[in-house]
mmCIF file of C-alpha atoms and ligand atoms in Angstrom:
data_model
loop_
_atom_site.group_PDB
_atom_site.id
_atom_site.type_symbol
_atom_site.label_atom_id
_atom_site.label_comp_id
_atom_site.label_asym_id
_atom_site.label_seq_id
_atom_site.Cartn_x
_atom_site.Cartn_y
_atom_site.Cartn_z
ATOM 1 C CA MET A 1 0.000 0.000 0.000
ATOM 2 C CA ILE A 2 1.255 3.473 -0.805
ATOM 3 C CA ASN A 3 2.088 5.509 2.250
ATOM 4 C CA PRO A 4 -0.006 8.693 1.994
ATOM 5 C CA ILE A 5 2.951 10.783 3.159
ATOM 6 C CA ASN A 6 5.096 9.474 0.314
ATOM 7 C CA GLN A 7 2.201 9.994 -2.026
ATOM 8 C CA ASP A 8 2.061 13.633 -0.951
ATOM 9 C CA SER A 9 5.753 14.061 -1.508
ATOM 10 C CA VAL A 10 5.481 13.052 -5.166
ATOM 11 C CA LEU A 11 2.867 15.695 -5.971
ATOM 12 C CA PRO A 12 4.466 18.344 -8.196
ATOM 13 C CA PRO A 13 5.379 21.448 -6.208
ATOM 14 C CA PRO A 14 2.861 24.287 -6.554
ATOM 15 C CA VAL A 15 3.577 27.443 -8.509
ATOM 16 C CA GLY A 16 2.148 30.705 -7.204
ATOM 17 C CA ARG A 17 2.315 34.231 -8.496
ATOM 18 C CA PHE A 18 1.812 37.851 -7.691
ATOM 19 C CA ALA A 19 0.687 39.977 -10.611
ATOM 20 C CA PRO A 20 0.589 43.702 -9.830
ATOM 21 C CA SER A 21 -0.395 46.349 -12.348
ATOM 22 C CA PRO A 22 2.144 49.191 -12.274
ATOM 23 C CA THR A 23 -0.433 51.937 -11.825
ATOM 24 C CA GLY A 24 0.648 52.893 -8.299
ATOM 25 C CA ILE A 25 2.786 51.875 -5.371
ATOM 26 C CA LEU A 26 2.154 48.652 -3.476
ATOM 27 C CA HIS A 27 0.435 49.553 -0.213
ATOM 28 C CA LEU A 28 0.104 47.378 2.886
ATOM 29 C CA GLY A 29 -2.903 45.544 1.467
ATOM 30 C CA ASN A 30 -1.066 44.646 -1.762
ATOM 31 C CA LEU A 31 2.026 43.622 0.202
ATOM 32 C CA ARG A 32 -0.105 41.430 2.445
ATOM 33 C CA THR A 33 -1.592 39.673 -0.594
ATOM 34 C CA ALA A 34 1.880 39.235 -2.104
ATOM 35 C CA LEU A 35 3.197 37.756 1.142
ATOM 36 C CA ALA A 36 0.222 35.373 1.402
ATOM 37 C CA SER A 37 0.814 34.132 -2.152
ATOM 38 C CA TRP A 38 4.531 33.639 -1.412
ATOM 39 C CA LEU A 39 3.983 31.884 1.940
ATOM 40 C CA SER A 40 1.336 29.587 0.514
ATOM 41 C CA VAL A 41 3.608 28.081 -2.139
ATOM 42 C CA LYS A 42 6.916 28.340 -0.281
ATOM 43 C CA ALA A 43 5.435 26.512 2.731
ATOM 44 C CA LYS A 44 4.817 23.573 0.335
ATOM 45 C CA GLY A 45 8.239 23.785 -1.308
ATOM 46 C CA GLY A 46 6.844 25.453 -4.413
ATOM 47 C CA ALA A 47 7.930 28.292 -6.671
ATOM 48 C CA TRP A 48 6.695 31.882 -6.747
ATOM 49 C CA VAL A 49 6.819 34.084 -9.807
ATOM 50 C CA LEU A 50 6.178 37.718 -10.422
ATOM 51 C CA ARG A 51 4.318 39.128 -13.399
ATOM 52 C CA ILE A 52 3.986 42.778 -14.274
ATOM 53 C CA GLU A 53 0.491 43.357 -15.614
ATOM 54 C CA ASP A 54 1.172 46.355 -17.809
ATOM 55 C CA VAL A 55 -1.167 45.277 -20.588
ATOM 56 C CA ASP A 56 -2.983 48.608 -20.324
ATOM 57 C CA ARG A 57 -0.311 50.781 -21.900
ATOM 58 C CA ASN A 58 -2.115 54.016 -21.087
ATOM 59 C CA ARG A 59 -2.310 53.516 -17.342
ATOM 60 C CA CYS A 60 0.940 51.683 -16.523
ATOM 61 C CA ARG A 61 4.381 53.133 -15.838
ATOM 62 C CA TRP A 62 7.554 51.080 -15.874
ATOM 63 C CA GLU A 63 9.156 53.143 -13.051
ATOM 64 C CA LEU A 64 6.281 51.985 -10.856
ATOM 65 C CA ALA A 65 6.903 48.362 -11.849
ATOM 66 C CA GLU A 66 10.551 48.778 -10.896
ATOM 67 C CA ARG A 67 9.558 50.156 -7.562
ATOM 68 C CA GLN A 68 7.069 47.316 -6.998
ATOM 69 C CA ILE A 69 9.779 44.747 -7.766
ATOM 70 C CA ARG A 70 12.182 46.536 -5.408
ATOM 71 C CA ASP A 71 9.621 46.763 -2.592
ATOM 72 C CA LEU A 72 8.781 43.068 -2.843
ATOM 73 C CA ALA A 73 12.491 42.191 -2.833
ATOM 74 C CA ALA A 74 12.930 44.334 0.299
ATOM 75 C CA LEU A 75 10.449 41.984 1.999
ATOM 76 C CA GLY A 76 12.411 38.983 0.704
ATOM 77 C CA LEU A 77 9.940 38.118 -2.058
ATOM 78 C CA GLU A 78 11.804 37.514 -5.315
ATOM 79 C CA SER A 79 10.598 35.831 -8.472
ATOM 80 C CA ASP A 80 11.868 32.289 -8.966
ATOM 81 C CA GLY A 81 11.714 32.642 -12.718
ATOM 82 C CA PRO A 82 11.977 35.502 -15.186
ATOM 83 C CA ILE A 83 9.577 38.341 -14.433
ATOM 84 C CA LEU A 84 6.970 38.270 -17.150
ATOM 85 C CA ARG A 85 5.953 41.606 -18.582
ATOM 86 C CA GLN A 86 2.587 41.690 -20.349
ATOM 87 C CA MET A 87 3.718 44.521 -22.593
ATOM 88 C CA ASP A 88 5.952 41.986 -24.404
ATOM 89 C CA ARG A 89 3.283 39.350 -24.923
ATOM 90 C CA GLY A 90 1.081 40.645 -27.720
ATOM 91 C CA GLU A 91 1.888 37.696 -30.027
ATOM 92 C CA THR A 92 0.811 35.177 -27.428
ATOM 93 C CA TYR A 93 -2.431 37.018 -26.655
ATOM 94 C CA ARG A 94 -3.172 37.296 -30.371
ATOM 95 C CA ALA A 95 -2.695 33.525 -30.778
ATOM 96 C CA ALA A 96 -5.130 32.877 -27.918
ATOM 97 C CA LEU A 97 -7.631 35.269 -29.467
ATOM 98 C CA SER A 98 -7.268 33.474 -32.828
ATOM 99 C CA LYS A 99 -8.050 30.135 -31.207
ATOM 100 C CA LEU A 100 -11.188 31.539 -29.578
ATOM 101 C CA HIS A 101 -12.144 33.152 -32.871
ATOM 102 C CA ALA A 102 -11.685 29.865 -34.758
ATOM 103 C CA ASP A 103 -13.993 28.239 -32.196
ATOM 104 C CA GLY A 104 -16.648 30.913 -32.863
ATOM 105 C CA LEU A 105 -16.557 32.269 -29.321
ATOM 106 C CA LEU A 106 -15.867 35.940 -30.025
ATOM 107 C CA TYR A 107 -17.931 38.870 -31.208
ATOM 108 C CA ALA A 108 -17.264 42.508 -31.969
ATOM 109 C CA CYS A 109 -18.806 44.949 -29.533
ATOM 110 C CA ASP A 110 -19.969 48.376 -30.627
ATOM 111 C CA CYS A 111 -21.111 49.665 -27.267
ATOM 112 C CA THR A 112 -19.608 53.009 -26.379
ATOM 113 C CA ARG A 113 -18.452 54.002 -22.906
ATOM 114 C CA LYS A 114 -21.633 56.042 -22.664
ATOM 115 C CA ASP A 115 -23.800 52.985 -23.475
ATOM 116 C CA LEU A 116 -21.928 50.984 -20.846
ATOM 117 C CA ALA A 117 -22.318 53.719 -18.230
ATOM 118 C CA LEU A 118 -26.085 53.737 -18.828
ATOM 119 C CA MET A 119 -26.172 49.957 -18.473
ATOM 120 C CA ALA A 120 -24.254 50.201 -15.199
ATOM 121 C CA ALA A 121 -26.984 52.403 -13.802
ATOM 122 C CA ALA A 122 -29.630 49.785 -14.613
ATOM 123 C CA PRO A 123 -31.219 47.903 -11.704
ATOM 124 C CA HIS A 124 -29.420 44.613 -12.475
ATOM 125 C CA ALA A 125 -26.093 46.238 -11.521
ATOM 126 C CA GLU A 126 -25.590 44.609 -8.153
ATOM 127 C CA ASP A 127 -22.870 45.347 -5.581
ATOM 128 C CA GLY A 128 -21.318 47.880 -7.914
ATOM 129 C CA LEU A 129 -20.778 45.172 -10.539
ATOM 130 C CA ARG A 130 -21.513 45.992 -14.118
ATOM 131 C CA PRO A 131 -22.349 42.834 -16.019
ATOM 132 C CA TYR A 132 -22.274 43.395 -19.742
ATOM 133 C CA PRO A 133 -25.856 42.660 -20.816
ATOM 134 C CA GLY A 134 -24.918 41.119 -24.151
ATOM 135 C CA THR A 135 -26.212 43.888 -26.407
ATOM 136 C CA CYS A 136 -23.867 42.890 -29.261
ATOM 137 C CA ARG A 137 -23.581 39.165 -28.586
ATOM 138 C CA ASP A 138 -25.429 38.097 -31.737
ATOM 139 C CA ARG A 139 -22.964 39.953 -33.915
ATOM 140 C CA THR A 140 -20.320 37.977 -35.694
ATOM 141 C CA LEU A 141 -16.644 38.749 -35.984
ATOM 142 C CA THR A 142 -15.393 38.395 -39.517
ATOM 143 C CA GLU A 143 -11.748 39.099 -38.910
ATOM 144 C CA LEU A 144 -9.533 39.927 -35.939
ATOM 145 C CA LYS A 145 -8.822 43.607 -36.270
ATOM 146 C CA PRO A 146 -8.398 46.413 -33.768
ATOM 147 C CA GLU A 147 -11.856 46.670 -32.321
ATOM 148 C CA ALA A 148 -13.632 45.860 -29.102
ATOM 149 C CA ILE A 149 -13.956 42.072 -28.918
ATOM 150 C CA ARG A 150 -15.889 40.093 -26.335
ATOM 151 C CA PHE A 151 -15.962 36.441 -25.335
ATOM 152 C CA ARG A 152 -19.376 34.743 -25.501
ATOM 153 C CA LEU A 153 -19.759 33.099 -22.097
ATOM 154 C CA PRO A 154 -21.551 29.776 -22.055
ATOM 155 C CA LYS A 155 -24.760 29.684 -20.033
ATOM 156 C CA GLY A 156 -24.779 28.326 -16.521
ATOM 157 C CA GLU A 157 -23.019 28.426 -13.185
ATOM 158 C CA VAL A 158 -19.449 27.583 -12.281
ATOM 159 C CA ALA A 159 -18.665 25.689 -9.082
ATOM 160 C CA TRP A 160 -15.239 26.420 -7.647
ATOM 161 C CA ARG A 161 -13.486 26.483 -4.284
ATOM 162 C CA ASP A 162 -11.915 29.420 -2.566
ATOM 163 C CA GLY A 163 -9.102 28.722 -0.080
ATOM 164 C CA VAL A 164 -10.435 31.400 2.295
ATOM 165 C CA HIS A 165 -14.186 31.450 1.590
ATOM 166 C CA GLY A 166 -14.891 27.786 0.778
ATOM 167 C CA ALA A 167 -17.263 26.401 -1.863
ATOM 168 C CA GLN A 168 -18.561 28.922 -4.412
ATOM 169 C CA VAL A 169 -21.192 28.683 -7.118
ATOM 170 C CA ASP A 170 -21.251 31.689 -9.423
ATOM 171 C CA ASP A 171 -22.968 32.607 -12.636
ATOM 172 C CA PRO A 172 -20.429 34.650 -14.587
ATOM 173 C CA ASN A 173 -23.202 35.877 -16.875
ATOM 174 C CA ARG A 174 -24.690 37.660 -13.881
ATOM 175 C CA LEU A 175 -21.389 38.839 -12.382
ATOM 176 C CA THR A 176 -19.409 40.197 -15.331
ATOM 177 C CA GLY A 177 -21.342 39.275 -18.443
ATOM 178 C CA ASP A 178 -19.324 38.567 -21.586
ATOM 179 C CA PRO A 179 -15.815 39.888 -20.835
ATOM 180 C CA LEU A 180 -13.909 42.231 -23.097
ATOM 181 C CA LEU A 181 -10.745 40.536 -24.403
ATOM 182 C CA HIS A 182 -9.528 43.191 -26.783
ATOM 183 C CA ARG A 183 -10.128 46.897 -26.565
ATOM 184 C CA ARG A 184 -10.914 49.373 -29.260
ATOM 185 C CA ASP A 185 -7.700 51.294 -28.438
ATOM 186 C CA GLY A 186 -5.641 48.273 -29.531
ATOM 187 C CA CYS A 187 -4.783 46.913 -26.045
ATOM 188 C CA PHE A 188 -5.526 43.338 -25.110
ATOM 189 C CA ALA A 189 -7.733 43.287 -22.037
ATOM 190 C CA TYR A 190 -7.064 42.092 -18.497
ATOM 191 C CA HIS A 191 -9.164 38.891 -18.546
ATOM 192 C CA LEU A 192 -7.401 37.534 -21.624
ATOM 193 C CA ALA A 193 -3.901 38.456 -20.478
ATOM 194 C CA VAL A 194 -4.307 37.120 -16.945
ATOM 195 C CA VAL A 195 -5.716 33.762 -18.041
ATOM 196 C CA VAL A 196 -3.188 33.240 -20.838
ATOM 197 C CA ASP A 197 -0.261 34.193 -18.600
ATOM 198 C CA ASP A 198 -1.360 32.068 -15.656
ATOM 199 C CA GLY A 199 -1.395 29.178 -18.129
ATOM 200 C CA ALA A 200 1.973 30.101 -19.675
ATOM 201 C CA GLN A 201 3.639 30.427 -16.280
ATOM 202 C CA GLY A 202 2.218 27.078 -15.112
ATOM 203 C CA ILE A 203 0.447 28.722 -12.179
ATOM 204 C CA THR A 204 -1.256 26.181 -9.927
ATOM 205 C CA GLU A 205 -2.526 28.579 -7.273
ATOM 206 C CA ILE A 206 -3.774 32.133 -7.435
ATOM 207 C CA VAL A 207 -3.839 34.245 -4.300
ATOM 208 C CA ARG A 208 -5.237 37.733 -4.828
ATOM 209 C CA GLY A 209 -7.442 40.385 -3.273
ATOM 210 C CA VAL A 210 -11.081 39.641 -2.586
ATOM 211 C CA ASP A 211 -12.032 42.433 -5.005
ATOM 212 C CA LEU A 212 -11.242 39.957 -7.802
ATOM 213 C CA ARG A 213 -13.352 37.119 -6.365
ATOM 214 C CA SER A 214 -16.318 38.055 -8.544
ATOM 215 C CA VAL A 215 -14.348 37.696 -11.804
ATOM 216 C CA THR A 216 -13.040 34.210 -11.035
ATOM 217 C CA ALA A 217 -15.917 32.281 -12.634
ATOM 218 C CA THR A 218 -15.461 34.349 -15.821
ATOM 219 C CA GLN A 219 -11.746 33.545 -15.900
ATOM 220 C CA ILE A 220 -12.476 29.844 -15.307
ATOM 221 C CA ARG A 221 -14.749 29.896 -18.392
ATOM 222 C CA LEU A 222 -11.911 31.400 -20.418
ATOM 223 C CA GLN A 223 -9.465 28.779 -19.111
ATOM 224 C CA GLU A 224 -11.910 26.081 -20.208
ATOM 225 C CA ALA A 225 -12.209 27.595 -23.684
ATOM 226 C CA LEU A 226 -8.422 27.821 -24.045
ATOM 227 C CA GLY A 227 -7.703 24.372 -22.560
ATOM 228 C CA ILE A 228 -5.761 25.855 -19.599
ATOM 229 C CA PRO A 229 -5.875 23.826 -16.365
ATOM 230 C CA ARG A 230 -7.786 25.428 -13.513
ATOM 231 C CA PRO A 231 -5.552 26.659 -10.660
ATOM 232 C CA ALA A 232 -6.562 26.707 -6.996
ATOM 233 C CA TYR A 233 -7.856 30.095 -5.789
ATOM 234 C CA ALA A 234 -7.735 32.035 -2.539
ATOM 235 C CA HIS A 235 -9.013 35.589 -2.211
ATOM 236 C CA VAL A 236 -7.675 37.487 0.770
ATOM 237 C CA ALA A 237 -9.344 40.396 2.526
ATOM 238 C CA LEU A 238 -8.379 43.943 1.691
ATOM 239 C CA VAL A 239 -6.751 46.212 4.236
ATOM 240 C CA ALA A 240 -8.714 49.271 5.218
ATOM 241 C CA SER A 241 -7.378 52.565 6.530
ATOM 242 C CA PRO A 242 -8.250 53.728 10.073
ATOM 243 C CA ASP A 243 -11.399 55.466 8.842
ATOM 244 C CA GLY A 244 -12.544 52.148 7.387
ATOM 245 C CA ALA A 245 -11.898 53.155 3.770
ATOM 246 C CA ARG A 246 -10.204 50.649 1.509
ATOM 247 C CA LEU A 247 -6.541 51.456 0.886
ATOM 248 C CA GLY A 248 -6.125 52.620 -2.670
ATOM 249 C CA LYS A 249 -3.110 52.753 -4.890
ATOM 250 C CA ARG A 250 -3.883 56.423 -5.190
ATOM 251 C CA GLY A 251 -5.168 58.423 -2.278
ATOM 252 C CA GLY A 252 -2.033 58.574 -0.176
ATOM 253 C CA ALA A 253 -1.694 54.912 0.806
ATOM 254 C CA MET A 254 1.789 54.248 2.127
ATOM 255 C CA GLY A 255 4.229 51.918 0.435
ATOM 256 C CA ILE A 256 7.448 50.462 1.814
ATOM 257 C CA GLU A 257 9.446 53.673 1.316
ATOM 258 C CA GLU A 258 6.879 55.798 3.115
ATOM 259 C CA LEU A 259 6.582 53.266 5.935
ATOM 260 C CA GLN A 260 10.365 53.197 6.284
ATOM 261 C CA ALA A 261 10.566 56.996 6.203
ATOM 262 C CA SER A 262 8.115 56.975 9.091
ATOM 263 C CA GLY A 263 10.586 54.966 11.122
ATOM 264 C CA LEU A 264 9.397 51.427 10.451
ATOM 265 C CA ALA A 265 12.029 48.842 9.646
ATOM 266 C CA ILE A 266 11.305 45.988 7.205
ATOM 267 C CA PRO A 267 11.205 43.344 9.983
ATOM 268 C CA GLN A 268 8.484 45.349 11.745
ATOM 269 C CA ILE A 269 6.441 45.640 8.555
ATOM 270 C CA LEU A 270 6.785 41.888 8.044
ATOM 271 C CA GLY A 271 5.758 41.367 11.661
ATOM 272 C CA TRP A 272 2.471 43.215 11.077
ATOM 273 C CA LEU A 273 1.829 41.475 7.811
ATOM 274 C CA GLY A 274 2.597 38.052 9.318
ATOM 275 C CA HIS A 275 0.378 38.782 12.299
ATOM 276 C CA SER A 276 -2.440 39.930 10.010
ATOM 277 C CA LEU A 277 -2.178 36.611 8.129
ATOM 278 C CA GLY A 278 -2.476 34.598 11.328
ATOM 279 C CA CYS A 279 1.183 33.469 11.427
ATOM 280 C CA LEU A 280 2.167 35.360 14.605
ATOM 281 C CA ASP A 281 0.285 35.932 17.866
ATOM 282 C CA ARG A 282 1.811 39.371 18.068
ATOM 283 C CA PRO A 283 3.318 41.606 15.385
ATOM 284 C CA GLU A 284 6.926 40.817 16.263
ATOM 285 C CA PRO A 285 9.776 41.811 13.930
ATOM 286 C CA CYS A 286 10.736 38.934 11.649
ATOM 287 C CA ILE A 287 11.869 37.970 8.165
ATOM 288 C CA ALA A 288 9.583 36.330 5.609
ATOM 289 C CA GLU A 289 11.134 32.861 6.127
ATOM 290 C CA ASP A 290 10.235 32.999 9.847
ATOM 291 C CA LEU A 291 6.553 32.972 8.884
ATOM 292 C CA LEU A 292 6.713 29.857 6.708
ATOM 293 C CA ARG A 293 6.265 27.276 9.425
ATOM 294 C CA ALA A 294 3.201 28.937 10.936
ATOM 295 C CA PHE A 295 1.405 29.808 7.710
ATOM 296 C CA ALA A 296 -1.888 27.922 7.244
ATOM 297 C CA TRP A 297 -4.880 28.903 5.150
ATOM 298 C CA ASP A 298 -7.322 28.058 7.936
ATOM 299 C CA GLN A 299 -5.636 30.724 10.099
ATOM 300 C CA VAL A 300 -5.903 33.478 7.507
ATOM 301 C CA PRO A 301 -8.797 35.709 8.575
ATOM 302 C CA ASP A 302 -11.437 36.387 5.953
ATOM 303 C CA GLN A 303 -12.010 39.815 7.482
ATOM 304 C CA GLY A 304 -10.826 42.082 10.275
ATOM 305 C CA VAL A 305 -7.799 43.469 8.483
ATOM 306 C CA GLU A 306 -8.788 47.036 9.361
ATOM 307 C CA PHE A 307 -7.661 46.575 12.944
ATOM 308 C CA ILE A 308 -4.196 45.459 11.924
ATOM 309 C CA CYS A 309 -3.773 48.487 9.740
ATOM 310 C CA ARG A 310 -4.968 50.858 12.476
ATOM 311 C CA ARG A 311 -2.468 49.277 14.749
ATOM 312 C CA ALA A 312 0.288 49.748 12.208
ATOM 313 C CA GLU A 313 -0.582 53.382 11.842
ATOM 314 C CA LYS A 314 -0.810 53.867 15.605
ATOM 315 C CA ASP A 315 2.671 52.424 15.978
ATOM 316 C CA LEU A 316 3.815 54.611 13.154
ATOM 317 C CA ASP A 317 2.820 57.688 15.110
ATOM 318 C CA ALA A 318 4.654 56.496 18.218
HETATM 319 N N1 LIG B 1 -3.125 42.936 -12.001
HETATM 320 C C1 LIG B 1 -4.204 42.833 -11.075
HETATM 321 C C2 LIG B 1 -4.103 43.940 -10.045
HETATM 322 O O1 LIG B 1 -3.050 44.533 -9.871
HETATM 323 C C3 LIG B 1 -4.230 41.498 -10.360
HETATM 324 C C4 LIG B 1 -4.637 40.412 -11.256
HETATM 325 C C5 LIG B 1 -4.794 39.060 -10.588
HETATM 326 O O2 LIG B 1 -4.187 38.842 -9.509
HETATM 327 O O3 LIG B 1 -5.456 38.228 -11.146
HETATM 328 O O4 LIG B 1 -5.091 44.237 -9.398
#
């Protein structure tokens, strides 16, 4: 009989990732998500890779990506493989789009921003989500040219498991509607790039902020259409500022440099982050490796991150 422990040890090591968009600095909430993704795979002997999601050329700045990479390295989080940059991957995205087109799953979308804004105000827009109602879905796409292109989602719900929130059953048609894969301005869109790159980088687990939980079923549908294996998912809570507002990349949220300038050393920052992820009873100074042994998904709180942040800011003032 096979010893289950040996059986475990022959499972391929997991591959995790952190995939920031260089549109701002990484604040405590982003750093907490990055650390969770790193701890989760490293605790199982896996690999962790970094991807710069600069597919939206108009909003991304390479200096910000450099700073993000530097800030993660300051915490001890460094990519185990080459850092993928979405800006360089147009050929690959085009090939994925061609496959979906050959399978008849794409259509051209004529809706203007104004049309979409009106749709967002309609009563079906729930929790701030703006499902695309499928206005153009019966249109065909004759050739792949620079225009707005959407993926025709199949009907029905998707059952999936979240490492923090447990079993989920979502209807992507209700949550996002048919996702945009290519934009009229010539950029490939987030959903296409993220799914293709997770596949290309062999990602087996995705740890990201809970704000992306509602797009997971849509991305699973795209994985299915492209024949990309489904990774495991865990969506971690966001960190709120002392007034309860969500930390934003804009709006004065502090990154590593600002925290350090306020007198906080890296080991203290890691102590707070580790404590907020349930690895430490108290926010004691540490290095990332110190947190590996204690990291467990069932200890990661699904809420309550506001308190940790308030505490960090209180200590900052001291
Ligand atoms: N690039 C996205 C962001 O910075 C994250 C994408 C993902 O983790 O799937 O919010």
